[in-house]
XYZ file of C-alpha atoms in Angstrom:
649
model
C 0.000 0.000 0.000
C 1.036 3.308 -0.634
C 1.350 5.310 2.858
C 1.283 9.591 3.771
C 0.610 10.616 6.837
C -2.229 13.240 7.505
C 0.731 16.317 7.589
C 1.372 15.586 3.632
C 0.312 17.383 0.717
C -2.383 14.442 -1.064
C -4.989 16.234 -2.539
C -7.313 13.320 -3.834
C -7.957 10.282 -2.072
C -8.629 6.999 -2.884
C -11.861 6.708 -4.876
C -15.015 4.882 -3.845
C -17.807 4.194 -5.542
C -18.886 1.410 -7.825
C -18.184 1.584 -12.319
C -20.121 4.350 -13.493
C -21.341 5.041 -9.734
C -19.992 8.283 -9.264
C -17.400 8.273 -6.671
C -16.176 10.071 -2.809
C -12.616 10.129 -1.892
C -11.610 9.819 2.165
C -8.337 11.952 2.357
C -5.662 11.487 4.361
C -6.489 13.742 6.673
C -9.847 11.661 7.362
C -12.052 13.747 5.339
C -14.349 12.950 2.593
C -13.846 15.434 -0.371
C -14.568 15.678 -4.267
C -18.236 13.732 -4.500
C -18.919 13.294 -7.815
C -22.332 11.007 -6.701
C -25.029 13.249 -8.209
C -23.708 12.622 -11.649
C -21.583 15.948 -11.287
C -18.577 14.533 -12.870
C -17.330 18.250 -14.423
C -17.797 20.111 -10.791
C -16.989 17.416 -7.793
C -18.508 18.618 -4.255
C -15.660 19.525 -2.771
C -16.143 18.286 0.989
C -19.038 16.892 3.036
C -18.759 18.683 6.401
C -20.103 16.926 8.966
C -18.361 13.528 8.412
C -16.602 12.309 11.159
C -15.317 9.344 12.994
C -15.383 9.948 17.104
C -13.881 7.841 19.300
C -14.436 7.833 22.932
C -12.422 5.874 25.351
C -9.612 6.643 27.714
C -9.166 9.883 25.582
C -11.767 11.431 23.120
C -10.564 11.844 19.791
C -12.035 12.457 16.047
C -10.128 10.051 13.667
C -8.879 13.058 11.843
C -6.749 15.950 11.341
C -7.410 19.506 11.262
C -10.850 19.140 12.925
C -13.329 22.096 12.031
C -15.420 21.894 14.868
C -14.702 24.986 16.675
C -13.432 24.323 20.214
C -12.638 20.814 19.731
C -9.609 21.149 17.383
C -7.389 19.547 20.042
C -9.034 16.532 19.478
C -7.442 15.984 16.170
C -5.230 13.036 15.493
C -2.125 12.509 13.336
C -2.958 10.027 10.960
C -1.954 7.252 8.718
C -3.027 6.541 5.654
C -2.764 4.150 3.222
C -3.839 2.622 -0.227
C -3.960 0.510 -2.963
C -7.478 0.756 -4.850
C -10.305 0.017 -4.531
C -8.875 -0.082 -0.608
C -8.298 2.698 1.973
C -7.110 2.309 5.108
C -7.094 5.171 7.974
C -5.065 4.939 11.223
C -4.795 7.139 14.498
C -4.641 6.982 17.972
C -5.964 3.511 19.239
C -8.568 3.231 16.093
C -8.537 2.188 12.451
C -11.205 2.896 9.490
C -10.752 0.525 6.525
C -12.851 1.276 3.309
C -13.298 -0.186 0.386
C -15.672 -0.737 -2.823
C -16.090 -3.987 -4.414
C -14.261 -4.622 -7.861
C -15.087 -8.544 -8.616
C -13.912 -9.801 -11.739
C -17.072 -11.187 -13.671
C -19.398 -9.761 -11.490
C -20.407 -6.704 -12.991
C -23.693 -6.144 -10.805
C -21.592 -6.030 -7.511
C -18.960 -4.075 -8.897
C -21.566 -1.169 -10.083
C -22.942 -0.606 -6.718
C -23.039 3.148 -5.843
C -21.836 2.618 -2.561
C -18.768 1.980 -0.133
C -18.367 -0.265 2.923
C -16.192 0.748 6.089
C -14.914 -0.961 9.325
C -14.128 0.929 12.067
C -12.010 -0.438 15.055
C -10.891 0.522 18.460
C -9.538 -1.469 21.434
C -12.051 -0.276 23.877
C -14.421 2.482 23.390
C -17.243 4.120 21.893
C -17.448 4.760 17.823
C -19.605 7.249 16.613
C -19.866 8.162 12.651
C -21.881 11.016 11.232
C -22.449 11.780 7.741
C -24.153 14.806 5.984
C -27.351 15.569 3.891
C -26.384 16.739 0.329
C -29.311 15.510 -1.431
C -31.003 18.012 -3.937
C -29.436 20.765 -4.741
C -29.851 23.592 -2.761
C -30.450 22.742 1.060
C -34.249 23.420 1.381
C -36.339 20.167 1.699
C -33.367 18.199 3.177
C -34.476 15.860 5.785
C -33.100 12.497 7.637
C -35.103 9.714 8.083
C -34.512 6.902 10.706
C -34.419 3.243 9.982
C -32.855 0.091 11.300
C -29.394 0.705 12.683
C -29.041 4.116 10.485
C -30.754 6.587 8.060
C -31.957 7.702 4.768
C -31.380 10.950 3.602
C -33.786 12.212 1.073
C -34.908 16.258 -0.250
C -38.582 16.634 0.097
C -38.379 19.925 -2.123
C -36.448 18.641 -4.932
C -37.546 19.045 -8.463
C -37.240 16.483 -11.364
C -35.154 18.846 -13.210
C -32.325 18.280 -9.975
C -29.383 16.198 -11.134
C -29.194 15.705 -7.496
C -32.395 14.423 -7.051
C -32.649 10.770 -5.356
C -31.601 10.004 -1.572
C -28.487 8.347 0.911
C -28.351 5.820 3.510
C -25.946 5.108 5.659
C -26.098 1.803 7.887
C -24.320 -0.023 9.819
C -24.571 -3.409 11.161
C -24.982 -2.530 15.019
C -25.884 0.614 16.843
C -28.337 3.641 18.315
C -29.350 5.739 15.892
C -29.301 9.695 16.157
C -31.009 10.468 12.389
C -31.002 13.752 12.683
C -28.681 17.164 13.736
C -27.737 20.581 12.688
C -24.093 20.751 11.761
C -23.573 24.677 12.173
C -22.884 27.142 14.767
C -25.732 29.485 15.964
C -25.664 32.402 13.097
C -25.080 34.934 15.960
C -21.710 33.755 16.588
C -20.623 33.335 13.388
C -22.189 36.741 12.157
C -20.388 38.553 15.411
C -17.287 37.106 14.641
C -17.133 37.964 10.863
C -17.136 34.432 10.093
C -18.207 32.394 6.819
C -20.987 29.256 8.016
C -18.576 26.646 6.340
C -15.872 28.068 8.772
C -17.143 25.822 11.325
C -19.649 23.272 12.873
C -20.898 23.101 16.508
C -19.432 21.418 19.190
C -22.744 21.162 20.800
C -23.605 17.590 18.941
C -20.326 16.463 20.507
C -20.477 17.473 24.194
C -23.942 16.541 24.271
C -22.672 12.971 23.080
C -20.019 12.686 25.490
C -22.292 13.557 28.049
C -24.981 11.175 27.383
C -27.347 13.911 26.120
C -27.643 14.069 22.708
C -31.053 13.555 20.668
C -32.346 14.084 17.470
C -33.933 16.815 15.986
C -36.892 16.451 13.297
C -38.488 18.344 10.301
C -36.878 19.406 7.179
C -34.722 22.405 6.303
C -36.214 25.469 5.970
C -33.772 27.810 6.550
C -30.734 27.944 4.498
C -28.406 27.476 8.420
C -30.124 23.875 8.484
C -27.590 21.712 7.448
C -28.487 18.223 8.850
C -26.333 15.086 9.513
C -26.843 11.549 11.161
C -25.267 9.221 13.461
C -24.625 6.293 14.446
C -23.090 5.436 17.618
C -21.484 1.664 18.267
C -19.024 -0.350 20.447
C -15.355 -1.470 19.953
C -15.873 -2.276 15.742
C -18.730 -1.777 13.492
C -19.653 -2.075 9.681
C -21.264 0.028 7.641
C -22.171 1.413 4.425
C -23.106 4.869 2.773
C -24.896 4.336 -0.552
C -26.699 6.661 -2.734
C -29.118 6.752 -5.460
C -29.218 9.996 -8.051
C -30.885 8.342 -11.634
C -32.314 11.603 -12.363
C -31.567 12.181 -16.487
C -29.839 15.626 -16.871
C -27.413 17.525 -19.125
C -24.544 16.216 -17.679
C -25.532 12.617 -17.544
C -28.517 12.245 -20.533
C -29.136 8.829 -18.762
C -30.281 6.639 -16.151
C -27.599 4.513 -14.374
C -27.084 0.255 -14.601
C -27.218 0.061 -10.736
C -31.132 1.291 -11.441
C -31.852 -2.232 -13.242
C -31.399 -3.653 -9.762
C -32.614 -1.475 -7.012
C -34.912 0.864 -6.130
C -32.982 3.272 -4.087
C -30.171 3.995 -1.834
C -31.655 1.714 1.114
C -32.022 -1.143 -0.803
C -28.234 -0.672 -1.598
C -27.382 -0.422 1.181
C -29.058 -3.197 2.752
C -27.840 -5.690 0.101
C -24.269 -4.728 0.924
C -24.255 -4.754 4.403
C -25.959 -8.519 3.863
C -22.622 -9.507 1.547
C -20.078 -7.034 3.416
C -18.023 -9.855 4.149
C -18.269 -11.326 1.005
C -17.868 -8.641 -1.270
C -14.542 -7.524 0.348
C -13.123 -11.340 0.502
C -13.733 -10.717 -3.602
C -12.764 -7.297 -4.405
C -9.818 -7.540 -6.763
C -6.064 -7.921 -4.622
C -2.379 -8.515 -6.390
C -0.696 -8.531 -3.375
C 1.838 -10.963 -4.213
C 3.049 -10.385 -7.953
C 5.444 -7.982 -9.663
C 4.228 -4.456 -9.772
C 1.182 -5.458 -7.868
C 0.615 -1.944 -5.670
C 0.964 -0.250 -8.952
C -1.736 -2.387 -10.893
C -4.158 -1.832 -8.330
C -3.671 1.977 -7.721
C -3.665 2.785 -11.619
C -7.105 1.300 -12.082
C -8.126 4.206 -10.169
C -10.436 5.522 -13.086
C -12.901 2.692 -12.962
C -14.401 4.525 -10.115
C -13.584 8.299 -10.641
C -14.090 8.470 -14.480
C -16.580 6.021 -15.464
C -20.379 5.903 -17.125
C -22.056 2.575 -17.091
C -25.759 3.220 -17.794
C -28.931 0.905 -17.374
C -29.046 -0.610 -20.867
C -25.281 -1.288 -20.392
C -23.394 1.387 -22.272
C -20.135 1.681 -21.314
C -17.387 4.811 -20.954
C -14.426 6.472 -19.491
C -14.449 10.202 -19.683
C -10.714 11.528 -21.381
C -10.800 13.801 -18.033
C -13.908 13.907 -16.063
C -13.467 17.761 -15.143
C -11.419 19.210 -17.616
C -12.420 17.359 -21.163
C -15.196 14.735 -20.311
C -15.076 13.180 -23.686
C -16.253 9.774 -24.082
C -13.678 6.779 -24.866
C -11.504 9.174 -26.694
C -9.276 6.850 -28.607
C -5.386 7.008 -29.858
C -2.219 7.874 -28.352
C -2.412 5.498 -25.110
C -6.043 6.693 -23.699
C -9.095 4.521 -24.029
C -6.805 2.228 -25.719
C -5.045 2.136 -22.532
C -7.743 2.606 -19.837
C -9.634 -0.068 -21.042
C -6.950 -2.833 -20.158
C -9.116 -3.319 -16.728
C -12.148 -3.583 -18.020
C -10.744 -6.314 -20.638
C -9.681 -8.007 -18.082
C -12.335 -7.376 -15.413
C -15.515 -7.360 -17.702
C -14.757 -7.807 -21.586
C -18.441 -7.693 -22.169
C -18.591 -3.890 -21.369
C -14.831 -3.669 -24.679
C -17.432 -5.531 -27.029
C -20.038 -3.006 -26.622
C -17.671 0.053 -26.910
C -16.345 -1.546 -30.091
C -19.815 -2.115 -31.185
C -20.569 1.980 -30.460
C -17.288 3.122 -32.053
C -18.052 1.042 -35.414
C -21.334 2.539 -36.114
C -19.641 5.598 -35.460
C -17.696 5.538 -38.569
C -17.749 8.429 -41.031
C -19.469 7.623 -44.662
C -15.842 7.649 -45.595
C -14.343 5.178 -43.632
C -12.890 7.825 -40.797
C -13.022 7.080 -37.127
C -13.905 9.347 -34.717
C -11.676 10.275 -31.983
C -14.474 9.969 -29.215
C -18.109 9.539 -28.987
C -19.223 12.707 -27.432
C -18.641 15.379 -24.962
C -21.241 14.442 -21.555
C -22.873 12.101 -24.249
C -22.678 8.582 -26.341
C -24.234 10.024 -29.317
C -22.175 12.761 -30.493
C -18.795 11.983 -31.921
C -15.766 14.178 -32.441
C -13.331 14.304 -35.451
C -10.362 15.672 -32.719
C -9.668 18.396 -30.678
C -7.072 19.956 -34.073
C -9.889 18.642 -36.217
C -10.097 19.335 -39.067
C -7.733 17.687 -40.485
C -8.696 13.922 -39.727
C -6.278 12.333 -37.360
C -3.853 9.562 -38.479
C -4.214 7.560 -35.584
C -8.105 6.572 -34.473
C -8.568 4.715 -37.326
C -5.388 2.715 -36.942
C -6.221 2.835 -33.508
C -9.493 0.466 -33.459
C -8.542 -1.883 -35.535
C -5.832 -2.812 -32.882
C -8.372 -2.515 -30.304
C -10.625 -5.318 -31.761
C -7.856 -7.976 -32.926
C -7.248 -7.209 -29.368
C -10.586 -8.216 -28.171
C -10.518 -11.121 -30.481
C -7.392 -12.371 -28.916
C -9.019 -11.944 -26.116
C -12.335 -13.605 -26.093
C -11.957 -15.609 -29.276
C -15.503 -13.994 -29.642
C -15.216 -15.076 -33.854
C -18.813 -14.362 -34.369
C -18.054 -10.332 -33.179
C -15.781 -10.253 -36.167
C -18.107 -11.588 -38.579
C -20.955 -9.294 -37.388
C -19.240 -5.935 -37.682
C -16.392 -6.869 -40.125
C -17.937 -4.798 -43.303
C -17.269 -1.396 -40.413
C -13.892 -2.989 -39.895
C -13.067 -3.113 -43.320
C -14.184 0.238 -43.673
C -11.715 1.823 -41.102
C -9.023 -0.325 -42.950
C -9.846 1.067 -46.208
C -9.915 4.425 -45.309
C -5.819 4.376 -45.467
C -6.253 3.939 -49.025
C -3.606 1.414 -49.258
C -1.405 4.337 -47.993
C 0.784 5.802 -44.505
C -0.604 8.955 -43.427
C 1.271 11.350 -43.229
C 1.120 14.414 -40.711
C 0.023 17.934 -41.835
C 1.314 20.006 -39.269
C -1.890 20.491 -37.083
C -1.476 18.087 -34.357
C -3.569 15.419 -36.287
C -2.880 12.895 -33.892
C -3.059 12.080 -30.461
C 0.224 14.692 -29.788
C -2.348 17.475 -30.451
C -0.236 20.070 -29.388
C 3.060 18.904 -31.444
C 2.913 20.562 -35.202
C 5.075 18.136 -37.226
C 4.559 17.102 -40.606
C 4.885 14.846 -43.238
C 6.413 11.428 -41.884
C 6.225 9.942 -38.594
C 7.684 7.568 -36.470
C 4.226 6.963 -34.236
C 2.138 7.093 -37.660
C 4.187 5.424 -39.356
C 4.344 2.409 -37.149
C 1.210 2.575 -36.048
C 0.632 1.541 -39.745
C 2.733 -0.932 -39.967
C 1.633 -3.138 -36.729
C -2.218 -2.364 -37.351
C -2.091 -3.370 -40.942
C -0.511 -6.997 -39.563
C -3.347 -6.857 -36.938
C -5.862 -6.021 -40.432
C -3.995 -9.166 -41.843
C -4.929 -11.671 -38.974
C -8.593 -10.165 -39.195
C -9.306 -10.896 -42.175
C -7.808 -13.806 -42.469
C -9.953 -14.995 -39.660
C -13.522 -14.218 -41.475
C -12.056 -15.210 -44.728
C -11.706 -12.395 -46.915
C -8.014 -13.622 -48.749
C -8.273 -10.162 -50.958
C -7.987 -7.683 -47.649
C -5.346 -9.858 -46.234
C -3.246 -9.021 -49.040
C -3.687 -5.567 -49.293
C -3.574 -5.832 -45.643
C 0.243 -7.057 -45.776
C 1.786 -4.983 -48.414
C 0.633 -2.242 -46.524
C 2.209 -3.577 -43.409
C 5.014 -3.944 -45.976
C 4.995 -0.975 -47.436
C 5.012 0.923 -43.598
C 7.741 -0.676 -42.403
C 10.058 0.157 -45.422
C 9.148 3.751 -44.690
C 10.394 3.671 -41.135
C 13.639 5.839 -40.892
C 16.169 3.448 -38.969
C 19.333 5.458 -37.915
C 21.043 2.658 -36.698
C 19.571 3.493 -33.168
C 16.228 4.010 -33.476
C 13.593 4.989 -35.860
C 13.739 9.034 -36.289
C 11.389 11.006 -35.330
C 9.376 12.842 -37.852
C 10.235 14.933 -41.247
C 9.953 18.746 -40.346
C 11.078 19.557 -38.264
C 14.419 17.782 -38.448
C 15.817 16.143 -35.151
C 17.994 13.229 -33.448
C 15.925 13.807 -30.481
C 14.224 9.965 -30.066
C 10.497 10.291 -29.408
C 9.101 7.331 -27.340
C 6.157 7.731 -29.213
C 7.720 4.972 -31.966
C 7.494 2.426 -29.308
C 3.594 2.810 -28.889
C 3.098 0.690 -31.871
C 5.355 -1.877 -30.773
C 4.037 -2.478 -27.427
C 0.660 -2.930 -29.309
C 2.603 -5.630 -30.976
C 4.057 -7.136 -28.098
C 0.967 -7.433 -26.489
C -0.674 -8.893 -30.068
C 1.876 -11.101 -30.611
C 2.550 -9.609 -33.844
C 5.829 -9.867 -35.765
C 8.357 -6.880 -35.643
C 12.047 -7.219 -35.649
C 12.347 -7.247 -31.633
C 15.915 -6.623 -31.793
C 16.231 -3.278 -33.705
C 13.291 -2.346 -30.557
C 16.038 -3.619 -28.338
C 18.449 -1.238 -29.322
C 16.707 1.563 -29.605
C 15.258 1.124 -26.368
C 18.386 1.015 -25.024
C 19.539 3.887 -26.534
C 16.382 5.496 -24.853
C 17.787 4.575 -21.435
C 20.858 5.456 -22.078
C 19.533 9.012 -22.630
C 16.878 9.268 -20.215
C 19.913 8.440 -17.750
C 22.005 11.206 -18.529
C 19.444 13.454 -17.662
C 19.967 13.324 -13.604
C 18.455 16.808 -13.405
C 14.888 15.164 -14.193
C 12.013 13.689 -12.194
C 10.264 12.146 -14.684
C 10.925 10.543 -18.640
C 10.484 13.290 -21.610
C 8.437 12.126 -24.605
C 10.852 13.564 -26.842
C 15.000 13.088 -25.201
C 17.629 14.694 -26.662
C 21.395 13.169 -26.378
C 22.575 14.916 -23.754
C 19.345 13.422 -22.179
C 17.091 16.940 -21.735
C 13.733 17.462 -22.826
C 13.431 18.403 -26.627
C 11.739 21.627 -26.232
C 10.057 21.874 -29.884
C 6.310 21.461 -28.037
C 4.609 21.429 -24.626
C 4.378 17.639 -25.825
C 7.900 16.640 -26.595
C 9.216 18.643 -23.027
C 6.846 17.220 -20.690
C 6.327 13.473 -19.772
C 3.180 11.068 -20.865
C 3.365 8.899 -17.885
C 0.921 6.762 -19.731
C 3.514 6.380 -22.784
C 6.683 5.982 -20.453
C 4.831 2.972 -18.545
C 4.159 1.484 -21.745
C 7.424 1.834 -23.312
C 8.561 0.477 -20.089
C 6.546 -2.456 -19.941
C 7.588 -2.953 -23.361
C 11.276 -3.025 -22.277
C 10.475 -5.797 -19.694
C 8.613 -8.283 -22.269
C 11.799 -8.004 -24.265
C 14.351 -8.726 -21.502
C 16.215 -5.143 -20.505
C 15.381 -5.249 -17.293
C 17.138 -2.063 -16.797
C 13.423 -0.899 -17.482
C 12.300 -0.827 -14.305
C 14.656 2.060 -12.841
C 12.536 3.940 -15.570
C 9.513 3.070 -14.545
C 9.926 3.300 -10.643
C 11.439 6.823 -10.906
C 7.978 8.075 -13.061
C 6.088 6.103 -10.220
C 8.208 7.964 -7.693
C 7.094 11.226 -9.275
C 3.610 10.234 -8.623
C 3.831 9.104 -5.117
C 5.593 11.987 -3.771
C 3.478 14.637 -5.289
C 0.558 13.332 -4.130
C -1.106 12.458 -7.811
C -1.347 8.591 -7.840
C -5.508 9.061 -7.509
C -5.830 11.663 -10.225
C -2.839 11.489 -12.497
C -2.771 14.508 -15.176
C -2.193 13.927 -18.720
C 1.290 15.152 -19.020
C 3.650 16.530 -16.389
C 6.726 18.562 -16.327
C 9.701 16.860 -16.313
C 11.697 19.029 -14.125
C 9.156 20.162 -11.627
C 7.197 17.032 -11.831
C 3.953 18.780 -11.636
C 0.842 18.741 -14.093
C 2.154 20.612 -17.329
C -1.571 20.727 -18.343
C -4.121 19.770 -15.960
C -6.386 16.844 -17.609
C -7.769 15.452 -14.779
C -8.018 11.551 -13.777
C -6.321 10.981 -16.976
C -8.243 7.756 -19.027
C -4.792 6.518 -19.689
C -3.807 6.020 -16.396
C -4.108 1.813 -16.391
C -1.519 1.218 -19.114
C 0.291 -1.202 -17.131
C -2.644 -3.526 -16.869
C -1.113 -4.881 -20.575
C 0.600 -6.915 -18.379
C -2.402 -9.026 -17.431
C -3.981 -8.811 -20.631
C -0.884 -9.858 -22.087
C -0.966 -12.918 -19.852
C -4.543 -14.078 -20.584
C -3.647 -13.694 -24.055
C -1.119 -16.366 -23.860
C -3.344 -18.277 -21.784
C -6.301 -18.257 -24.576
């Protein structure tokens, strides 16, 4: 598990919630922040005040730090935190919170639920856990309902219009219930003291509980200082579970949600958890024990923060959920990448994006380079287009000789191989070449004419054309199929290191970018000549060596191993493309690959950004050069699994 302590600069959490779910994060100072549960992917809720974890025993302590209530900040704790997706764990003082949300292979019911379970432990004492109202809205309406052993939190006012329409429960499996109590500090203090509201909650919830004298309040808000929360108060350890329930079509989310196929709201949810708590956790995905294992887990991160799944089983990862919510944006290392998990996890959900992304097709063969923006039914030629990108096209048809090798699923390629045949022939028996307006997935890099990522991108998805057709019998494609492949790889510029760059402008800076195509092929098992990859992967580390100044791997390295500054994307570092290009290193034996890949992992760790991992970052700072949030990319390194069932199949 990765580990901070609560004094550390971590500024998302692990994320919990189920695929497509929405998500919370707990923080490391014991918080929860950036709630993207009411289908509010573009604008998270930055913090629910009023959760807590109290302890009372031989001292009285909130398992947190930098506690908000006002005259009780002494009882913060220093904290310790650690995690490895889609688990959390929380220690301080005598007591220990463990969270998780369940990510079963096969099981893509339990793995959708929009909901988290925690355990909290102490050695002797009292456990009390509150959790806030945010249902609707705007705050009028809000009101707490009790039920067995916790509450339901619904908005009585809300409209149907309200993407945060719908209701919360939060249960646990022993304990006295208080459903109902006003967060905030009387308004006279507050307004005396030129305070905000947020500023602060009341202590008065607290002393009354430590003197044996709290009780609930009832009603609904009516005034906008009624912010409600719940409690539940237990002995020693309890389980619970917050779940929530927002299937309210809007805007932002044109659609109602899978989990809805299955329950009818949050307490249902809730209840069916708690009933397979145990169960669920014993089964929630764990590579504890193999090679790279704690960075696996943590890079499938996006399956909860950046995920749609909805009730008729539609399937997507948004580019960046805040900044550029695209859907399944394809090319360059992103969907292609970040949906390595969910071939592994739930390869039903791959066929159906395939199945999207082939009726997507142009009338003239070109492939989109996403489905929509906040939608499934509005595809995008590129964020430079026009032109047409070289790579999206080249792009799928890797993707579904993927899923072929895959699931053998034959019948898939049959179905939907006159759309396949269409992306093929949209090359026009031809490389693309570049036209100087980022018309690829380096958007922001203006070369032109040839290119080393084009170019062998065309090469290793023409053999991948090959093996389709070959496979549904069409003898005529396969042959065009492999003098293209033919023709590509006589047009790669071999220096006698490693394939140059690109045309104009001129450079001997080597762009990792070339080596995109051939971990596609090393994944495939498609032919290439492994050792001319060999060397000029060695000749990357080499260079990426010299530059000791660095944090992190430039797309673009120059000899003296610094950052070829021709574009923000040659200087700054895809940590998407250097795990691949690492990974790639390691199938082929230079084990001197996984320096290169721990220091980019480093980089991560110590700033904080293993949870939401930007799309590029500055290679001498180490920060976000551009801030894409929750990149879709992030998973690349789960080609090593896919890889292995490949082999297996």
């Amino acid at each position: 598990m990765i580990r901070y302590t609560s004094k550390e600069v971590l500024d998302h959490g692990i994320p919990l919630g189920g695929i497509g779910a929405g998500k919370v994060e707990l923080n490391n100072k014991g918080k929860m922040v950036n709630l993207t549960i009411f289908n509010n992917w573009q604008k998270p809720v930055t913090g629910m005040r009023g959760f807590h974890v109290f302890i009372m025993g031989e001292r009285n302590y909130f398992l947190e730090d930098d506690v908000i209530v006002k005259g009780l900040e002494h009882m913060s704790t220093l904290l310790t935190y650690e995690g490895e997706y889609p688990f959390v764990k929380i220690s301080g003082g005598d007591a220990q919170l463990t969270a998780f949300t369940p990510i079963i292979r096969n099981d893509l019911m339990d793995s959708s639920l929009p909901a988290f379970g925690l355990t909290v432990k102490t050695k002797k004492g009292i456990i009390a856990i509150s959790v806030a109202n945010l249902v609707g809205s705007f705050i009028i309406g809000r009101k707490n309902i009790p039920i067995k052993n916790g509450f339901k939190m619904v908005n009585v006012k809300s409209n149907d219009y309200d993407p945060a329409k719908g209701d919360m429960t939060f249960i646990c499996d022993s304990g006295k219930v208080i459903h109902q109590y006003n967060i905030n500090l009387p308004p006279q203090e507050v307004l005396k003291n030129g305070w905000v509201k947020e500023l602060y909650e009341s202590p008065e919830p607290w002393l009354r509980l430590m003197d044996g004298n709290l009780f609930p309040l009832n009603g609904e808000a009516r005034g906008m200082w009624d912010d409600f929360a719940g409690m539940v108060i237990s002995q020693d350890e309890v389980k619970c579970v917050l779940s929530w329930y927002f299937n309210n079509p809007t805007h932002s989310f044109p659609y109602t949600h899978y989990y809805s196929n299955f329950f009818k709201d949050s307490e249902e949810v809730a209840r069916y958890f708690l009933e397979k708590f145990d169960e669920l956790e014993k089964k929630t995905i764990k590579f504890p024990d193999r090679p790279f294992g704690e960075i696996i887990s943590n890079l499938a991160y996006i399956l909860s923060s950046s995920t749609w799944l909805t009730k008729d089983s539609r399937f997507g990862i948004m580019e960046a959920p805040e900044a550029l919510p695209l859907l399944n944006t394809i090319g360059g290392l992103t969907y292609d990448a970040g949906s390595l998990p969910v071939l592994y996890l739930f390869p039903e959900l791959e066929r159906g994006v395939l199945e999207m992304f082939l009726k997507a097709i142009r009338e003239d063969g070109y492939v989109p380079h996403d489905l929509g923006y906040l939608t499934f039914e509005a595809p995008t030629d590129g964020t430079t287009a026009p032109p047409e990108w070289k790579d999206t096209n080249l792009t799928l048809i890797l993707e579904v000789y993927r899923y072929y090798k895959v699931t053998k699923d034959i019948e898939f390629l049959r179905e939907f191989y006159p759309y396949i045949l269409k992306a093929f022939s949209w090359l026009r028996d031809k490389v693309p070449l570049k036209e100087g307006s980022g018309d690829d997935a380096f958007d922001v890099n203006p070369v032109k004419g040839y290119d080393s990522y084009i170019t062998s991108m065309t090469y290793i998805a023409s053999e991948a054309m090959e093996k389709i057709a070959e496979l549904v019998g069409d003898k005529d494609t396969a042959e065009r199929a492999r003098r293209l492949a033919e023709k590509s790889l006589k047009e790669l510029r071999w220096n006698g290191k490693f394939y140059e760059a690109w045309e104009e402008p001129r450079t001997d800076a080597l762009f990792l970018g070339q080596f995109i195509a051939f971990w596609w092929a090393e994944l495939l098992d498609l032919p290439y000549d492994k050792d001319k990859i060999r060397t000029a992967l060695r000749e990357a580390y080499t260079r990426i060596k010299k530059g000791k100044h660095l944090c992190c791997v430039p797309n673009a390295i120059n000899l003296d191993g610094s950052p070829y500054e021709y574009s923000p994307q040659t200087k700054s570092s895809w940590i998407r493309l250097v795990f691949a290009t690492a990974t790639l290193g390691l199938w082929l034996g230079l084990e001197e690959w996984n320096e290169i890949l721990e220091l980019e992992w480093k980089a991560l760790v110590e700033r904080g950004m293993v949870w939401n991992q930007p799309s590029r970052i500055n290679v001498i700072t180490g920060f976000p050069d551009v801030y894409l949030d929750h990149y879709i990319g992030s998973p690349v390194i789960w080609g090593i699994l896919v890889k292995e069932i490949i082999k297996e199949v």
